[in-house]
Coordinates of C-alpha atoms (C1' of nucleotides) in Angstrom, one line a residue:
Chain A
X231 CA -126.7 -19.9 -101.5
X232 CA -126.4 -16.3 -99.8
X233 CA -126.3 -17.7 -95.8
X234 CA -122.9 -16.3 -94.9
X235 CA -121.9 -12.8 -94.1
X236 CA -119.6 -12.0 -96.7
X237 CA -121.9 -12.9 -99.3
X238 CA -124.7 -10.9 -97.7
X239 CA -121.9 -8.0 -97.3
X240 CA -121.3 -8.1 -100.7
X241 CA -124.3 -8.4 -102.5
X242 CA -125.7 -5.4 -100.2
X243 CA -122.5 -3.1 -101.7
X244 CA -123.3 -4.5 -105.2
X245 CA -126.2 -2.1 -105.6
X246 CA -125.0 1.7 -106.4
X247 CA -127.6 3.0 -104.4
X248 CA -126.8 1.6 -101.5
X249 CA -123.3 2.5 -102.1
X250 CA -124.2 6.0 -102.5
X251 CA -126.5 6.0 -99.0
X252 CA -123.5 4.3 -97.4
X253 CA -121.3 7.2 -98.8
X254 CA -123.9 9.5 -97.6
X255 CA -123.6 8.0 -94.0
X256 CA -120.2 8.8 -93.5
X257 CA -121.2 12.7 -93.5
X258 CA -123.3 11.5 -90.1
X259 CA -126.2 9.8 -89.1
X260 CA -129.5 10.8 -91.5
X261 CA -133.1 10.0 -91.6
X262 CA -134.8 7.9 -94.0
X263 CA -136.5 10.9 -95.9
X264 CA -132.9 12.5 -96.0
X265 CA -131.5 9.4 -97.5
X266 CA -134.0 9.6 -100.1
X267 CA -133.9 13.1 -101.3
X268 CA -131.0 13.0 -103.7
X269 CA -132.7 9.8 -105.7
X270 CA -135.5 9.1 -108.2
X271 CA -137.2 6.3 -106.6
X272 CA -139.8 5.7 -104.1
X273 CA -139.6 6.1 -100.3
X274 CA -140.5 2.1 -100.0
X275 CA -137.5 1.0 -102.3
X276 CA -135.5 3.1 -100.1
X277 CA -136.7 1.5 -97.0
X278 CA -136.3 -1.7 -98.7
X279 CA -132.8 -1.0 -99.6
X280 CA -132.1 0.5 -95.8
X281 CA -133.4 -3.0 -94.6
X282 CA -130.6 -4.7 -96.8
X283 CA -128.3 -2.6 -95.8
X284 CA -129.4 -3.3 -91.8
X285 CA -129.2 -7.2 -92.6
X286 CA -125.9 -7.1 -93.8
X287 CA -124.9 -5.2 -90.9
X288 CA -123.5 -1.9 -92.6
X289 CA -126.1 0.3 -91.0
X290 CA -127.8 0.5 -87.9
X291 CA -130.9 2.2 -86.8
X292 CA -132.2 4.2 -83.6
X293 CA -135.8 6.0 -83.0
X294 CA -136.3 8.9 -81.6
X295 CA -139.8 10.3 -82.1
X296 CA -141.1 9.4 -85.6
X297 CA -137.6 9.3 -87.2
X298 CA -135.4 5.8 -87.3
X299 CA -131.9 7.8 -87.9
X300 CA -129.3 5.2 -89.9
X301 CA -125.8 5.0 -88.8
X302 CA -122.7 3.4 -90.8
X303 CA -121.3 0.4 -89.1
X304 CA -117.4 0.1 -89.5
X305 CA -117.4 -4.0 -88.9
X306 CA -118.6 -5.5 -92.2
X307 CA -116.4 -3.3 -94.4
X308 CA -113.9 -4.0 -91.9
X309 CA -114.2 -8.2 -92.8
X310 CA -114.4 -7.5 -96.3
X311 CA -111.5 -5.8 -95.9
X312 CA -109.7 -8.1 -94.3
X313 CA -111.0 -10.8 -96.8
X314 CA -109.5 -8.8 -99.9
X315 CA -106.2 -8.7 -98.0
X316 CA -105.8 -12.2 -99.2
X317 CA -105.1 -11.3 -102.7
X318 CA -103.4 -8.5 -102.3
X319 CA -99.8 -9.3 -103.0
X320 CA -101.2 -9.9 -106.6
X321 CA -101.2 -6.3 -106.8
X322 CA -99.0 -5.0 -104.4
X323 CA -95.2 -5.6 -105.3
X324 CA -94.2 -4.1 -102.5
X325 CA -96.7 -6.0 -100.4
X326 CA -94.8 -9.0 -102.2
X327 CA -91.4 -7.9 -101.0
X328 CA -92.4 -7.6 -97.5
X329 CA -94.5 -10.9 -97.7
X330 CA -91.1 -12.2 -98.8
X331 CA -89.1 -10.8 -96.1
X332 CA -91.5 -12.1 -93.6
X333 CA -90.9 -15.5 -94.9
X334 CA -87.0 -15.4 -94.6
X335 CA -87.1 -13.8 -91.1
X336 CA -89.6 -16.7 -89.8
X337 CA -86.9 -19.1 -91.6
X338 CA -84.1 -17.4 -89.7
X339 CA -82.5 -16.2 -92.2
X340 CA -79.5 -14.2 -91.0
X341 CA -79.9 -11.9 -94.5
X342 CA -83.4 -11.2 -94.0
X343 CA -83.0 -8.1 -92.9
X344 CA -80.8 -7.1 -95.7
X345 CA -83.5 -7.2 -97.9
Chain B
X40 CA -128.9 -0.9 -112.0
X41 CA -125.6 -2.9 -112.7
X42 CA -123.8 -0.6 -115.3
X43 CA -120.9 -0.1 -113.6
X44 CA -117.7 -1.9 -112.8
X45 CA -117.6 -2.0 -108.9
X46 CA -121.2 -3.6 -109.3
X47 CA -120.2 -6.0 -111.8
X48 CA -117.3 -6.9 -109.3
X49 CA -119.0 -7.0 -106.6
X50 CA -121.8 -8.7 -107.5
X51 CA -119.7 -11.4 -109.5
X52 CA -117.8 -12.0 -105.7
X53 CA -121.0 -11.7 -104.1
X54 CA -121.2 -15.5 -105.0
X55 CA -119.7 -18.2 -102.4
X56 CA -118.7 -20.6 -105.5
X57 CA -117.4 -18.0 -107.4
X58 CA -115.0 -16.8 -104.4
X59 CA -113.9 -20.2 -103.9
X60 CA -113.0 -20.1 -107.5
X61 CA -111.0 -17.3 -107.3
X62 CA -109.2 -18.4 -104.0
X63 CA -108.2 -21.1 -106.2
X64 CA -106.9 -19.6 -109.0
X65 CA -104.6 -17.8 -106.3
X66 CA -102.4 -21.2 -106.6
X67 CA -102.0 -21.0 -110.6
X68 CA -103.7 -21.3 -113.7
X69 CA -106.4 -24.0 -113.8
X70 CA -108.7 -25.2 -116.5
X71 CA -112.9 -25.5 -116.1
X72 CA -113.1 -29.5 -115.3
X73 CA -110.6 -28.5 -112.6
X74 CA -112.0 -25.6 -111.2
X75 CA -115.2 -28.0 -111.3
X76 CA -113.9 -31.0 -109.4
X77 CA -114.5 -29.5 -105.6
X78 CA -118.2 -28.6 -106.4
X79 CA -121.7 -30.6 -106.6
X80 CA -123.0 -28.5 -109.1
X81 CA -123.1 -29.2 -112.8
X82 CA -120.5 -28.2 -115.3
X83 CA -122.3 -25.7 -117.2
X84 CA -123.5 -24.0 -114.0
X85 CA -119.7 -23.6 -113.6
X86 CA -119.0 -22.2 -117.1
X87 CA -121.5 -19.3 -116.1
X88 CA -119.7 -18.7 -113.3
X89 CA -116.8 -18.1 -115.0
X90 CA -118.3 -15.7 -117.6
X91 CA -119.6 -13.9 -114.3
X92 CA -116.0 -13.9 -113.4
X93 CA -114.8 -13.3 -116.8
X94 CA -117.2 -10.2 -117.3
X95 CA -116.4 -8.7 -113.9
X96 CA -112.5 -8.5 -114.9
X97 CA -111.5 -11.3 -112.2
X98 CA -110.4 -13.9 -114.6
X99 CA -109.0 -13.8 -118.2
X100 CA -109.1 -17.0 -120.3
X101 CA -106.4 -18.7 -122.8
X102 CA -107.1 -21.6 -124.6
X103 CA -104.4 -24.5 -125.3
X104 CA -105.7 -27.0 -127.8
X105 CA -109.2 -27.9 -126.1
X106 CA -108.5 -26.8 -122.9
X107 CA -109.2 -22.9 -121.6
X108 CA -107.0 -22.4 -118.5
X109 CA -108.2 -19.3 -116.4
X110 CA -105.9 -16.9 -114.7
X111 CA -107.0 -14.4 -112.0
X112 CA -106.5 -11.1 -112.3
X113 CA -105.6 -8.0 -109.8
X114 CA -107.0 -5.2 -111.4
X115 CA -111.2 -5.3 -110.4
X116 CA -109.4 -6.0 -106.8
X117 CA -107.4 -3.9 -106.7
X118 CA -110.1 -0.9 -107.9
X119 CA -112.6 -2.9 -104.6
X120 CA -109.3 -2.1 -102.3
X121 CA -109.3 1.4 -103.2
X122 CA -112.8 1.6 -103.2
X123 CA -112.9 0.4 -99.8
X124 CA -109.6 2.5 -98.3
X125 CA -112.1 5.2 -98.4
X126 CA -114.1 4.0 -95.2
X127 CA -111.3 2.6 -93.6
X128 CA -111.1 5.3 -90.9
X129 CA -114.5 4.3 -89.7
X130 CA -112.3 1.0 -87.9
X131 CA -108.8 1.7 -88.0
X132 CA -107.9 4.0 -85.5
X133 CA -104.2 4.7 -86.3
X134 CA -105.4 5.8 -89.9
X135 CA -107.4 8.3 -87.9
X136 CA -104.5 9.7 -86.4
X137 CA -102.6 9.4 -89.9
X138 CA -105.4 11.5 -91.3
X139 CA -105.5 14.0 -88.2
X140 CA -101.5 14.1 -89.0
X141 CA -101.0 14.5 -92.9
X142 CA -104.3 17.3 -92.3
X143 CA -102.0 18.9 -90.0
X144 CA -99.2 18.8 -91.7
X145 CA -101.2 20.0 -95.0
X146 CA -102.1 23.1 -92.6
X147 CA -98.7 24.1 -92.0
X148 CA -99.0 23.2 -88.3
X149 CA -95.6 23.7 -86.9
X150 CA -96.5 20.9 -84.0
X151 CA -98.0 18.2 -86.6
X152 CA -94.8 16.1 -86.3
X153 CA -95.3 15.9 -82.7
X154 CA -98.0 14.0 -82.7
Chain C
dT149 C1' -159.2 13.6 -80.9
dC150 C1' -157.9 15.1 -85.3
dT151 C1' -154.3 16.0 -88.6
dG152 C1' -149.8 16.0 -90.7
dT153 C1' -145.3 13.8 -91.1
dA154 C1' -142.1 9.7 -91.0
dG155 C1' -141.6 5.3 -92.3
dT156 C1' -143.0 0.4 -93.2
dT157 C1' -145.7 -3.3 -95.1
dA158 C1' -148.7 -5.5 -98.7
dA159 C1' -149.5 -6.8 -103.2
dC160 C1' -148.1 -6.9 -107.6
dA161 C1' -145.1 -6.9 -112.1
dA162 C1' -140.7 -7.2 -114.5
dT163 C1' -136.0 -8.6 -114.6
dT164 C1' -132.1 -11.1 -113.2
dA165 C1' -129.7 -15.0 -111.2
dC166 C1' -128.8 -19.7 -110.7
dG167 C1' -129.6 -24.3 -111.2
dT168 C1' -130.8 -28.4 -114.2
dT169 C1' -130.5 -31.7 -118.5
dA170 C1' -129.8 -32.1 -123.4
dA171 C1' -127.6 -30.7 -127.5
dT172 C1' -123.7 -28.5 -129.7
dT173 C1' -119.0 -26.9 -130.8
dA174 C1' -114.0 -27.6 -130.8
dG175 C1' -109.8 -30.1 -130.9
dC176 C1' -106.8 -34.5 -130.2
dG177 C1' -105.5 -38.8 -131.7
dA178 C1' -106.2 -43.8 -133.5
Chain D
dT166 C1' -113.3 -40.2 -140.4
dC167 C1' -114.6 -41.7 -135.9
dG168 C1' -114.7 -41.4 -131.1
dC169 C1' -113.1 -39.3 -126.9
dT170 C1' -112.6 -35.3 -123.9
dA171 C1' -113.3 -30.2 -122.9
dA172 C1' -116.2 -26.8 -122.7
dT173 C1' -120.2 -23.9 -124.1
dT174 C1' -124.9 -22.9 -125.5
dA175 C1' -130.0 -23.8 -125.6
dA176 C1' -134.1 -24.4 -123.3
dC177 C1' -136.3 -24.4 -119.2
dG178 C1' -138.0 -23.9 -114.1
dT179 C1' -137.7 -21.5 -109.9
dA180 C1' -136.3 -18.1 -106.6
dA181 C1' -134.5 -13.7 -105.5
dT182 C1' -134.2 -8.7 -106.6
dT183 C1' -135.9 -4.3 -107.6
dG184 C1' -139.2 -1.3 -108.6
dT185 C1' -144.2 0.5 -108.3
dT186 C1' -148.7 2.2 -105.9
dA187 C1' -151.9 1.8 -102.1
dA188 C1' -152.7 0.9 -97.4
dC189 C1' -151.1 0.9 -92.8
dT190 C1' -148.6 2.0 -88.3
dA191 C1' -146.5 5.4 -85.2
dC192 C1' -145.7 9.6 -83.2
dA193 C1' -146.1 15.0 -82.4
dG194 C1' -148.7 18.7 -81.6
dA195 C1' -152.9 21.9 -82.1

DNA sequence: TCTGTAGTTAACAATTACGTTAATTAGCGA
DNA sequence: TCGCTAATTAACGTAATTGTTAACTACAGA
């Protein structure tokens, strides 16, 4: 499958790599050649890995000169935060209570706010 | 790569079917033929899925006479959650000013509560 | 124009992922 | 024991992912 944007967000974040450049990009904006330094592998498989990164839309690039400085882009991690929000009241008991308090006050439940 | 457990999670939700799955296993237990019914693919295809799943953390299995109900499970979502929280300022502008505050505070700055 | 630096693309190999159908295991019940 | 249902495993094909090295493009500056 792999056509929508979750997936494409998620399978991009599923490489440690690419994790640890995104991490990186939080410090600031870099160039390719400083995203590379601190790992073993080539210069292509990092450009291959920005390029997954750019199609998922958690980076985005600029040129100045001969450098293409990457930049972290807030919106993707923003859906997939938003998506994991479903599930969080399977973890959250307090998240629960509130959930739960929410309910009752849409009910009009004159004890709601007791709670 | 794929050693770790936020790439196994990630990876295993990388995969539309497998979230659907999981959203729903959200409404209670459910066995394989179940989980099944709503997809075109083939039965065993789903049984991988579910080891994915399985592997990941995201699901535990019983098993009642011939049937193996699957549960979801918080915990790898939970650890994503956290994992995300971490970039969350990059979009969320009041945690910004949370973070300015509780840095403030931390300093011993006499006007933190101000803000 | 020539040279060096930055970065990408091409071509290839190995591994993993995902689907299929067919065969197999496991338990229930007549 | 036999047959039915539930589910997994086996064997296989294909496509995607990830890495490599070599070749290429693009720009800066002497």
């Amino acid at each position: 499958m792999q056509t929508d944007s979750l997936s494409a967000i998620l399978s991009a974040l599923a490489d440690p790599t690419r994790r640890a450049i995104l991490a990186r990009l939080v410090e600031g904006e870099a160039t390719v050649n400083e995203l590379a330094e601190p790992f073993e592998i080539s210069l292509p498989a990092i450009s291959r890995h920005l390029k997954v990164l750019e199609a998922a839309g958690l980076i985005s690039r600029s040129r100045t000169a001969q450098w293409r400085p990457c930049r972290i882009e807030a919106a993707p991690l923003k859906d997939l935060s938003i998506w994991i929000e479903r599930y969080r009241r399977l973890w959250d008991e307090s998240f629960d209570k509130m959930d739960a308090y929410l309910r009752d006050l849409q009910k009009g439940d004159p004890d709601a706010r007791k709670n």
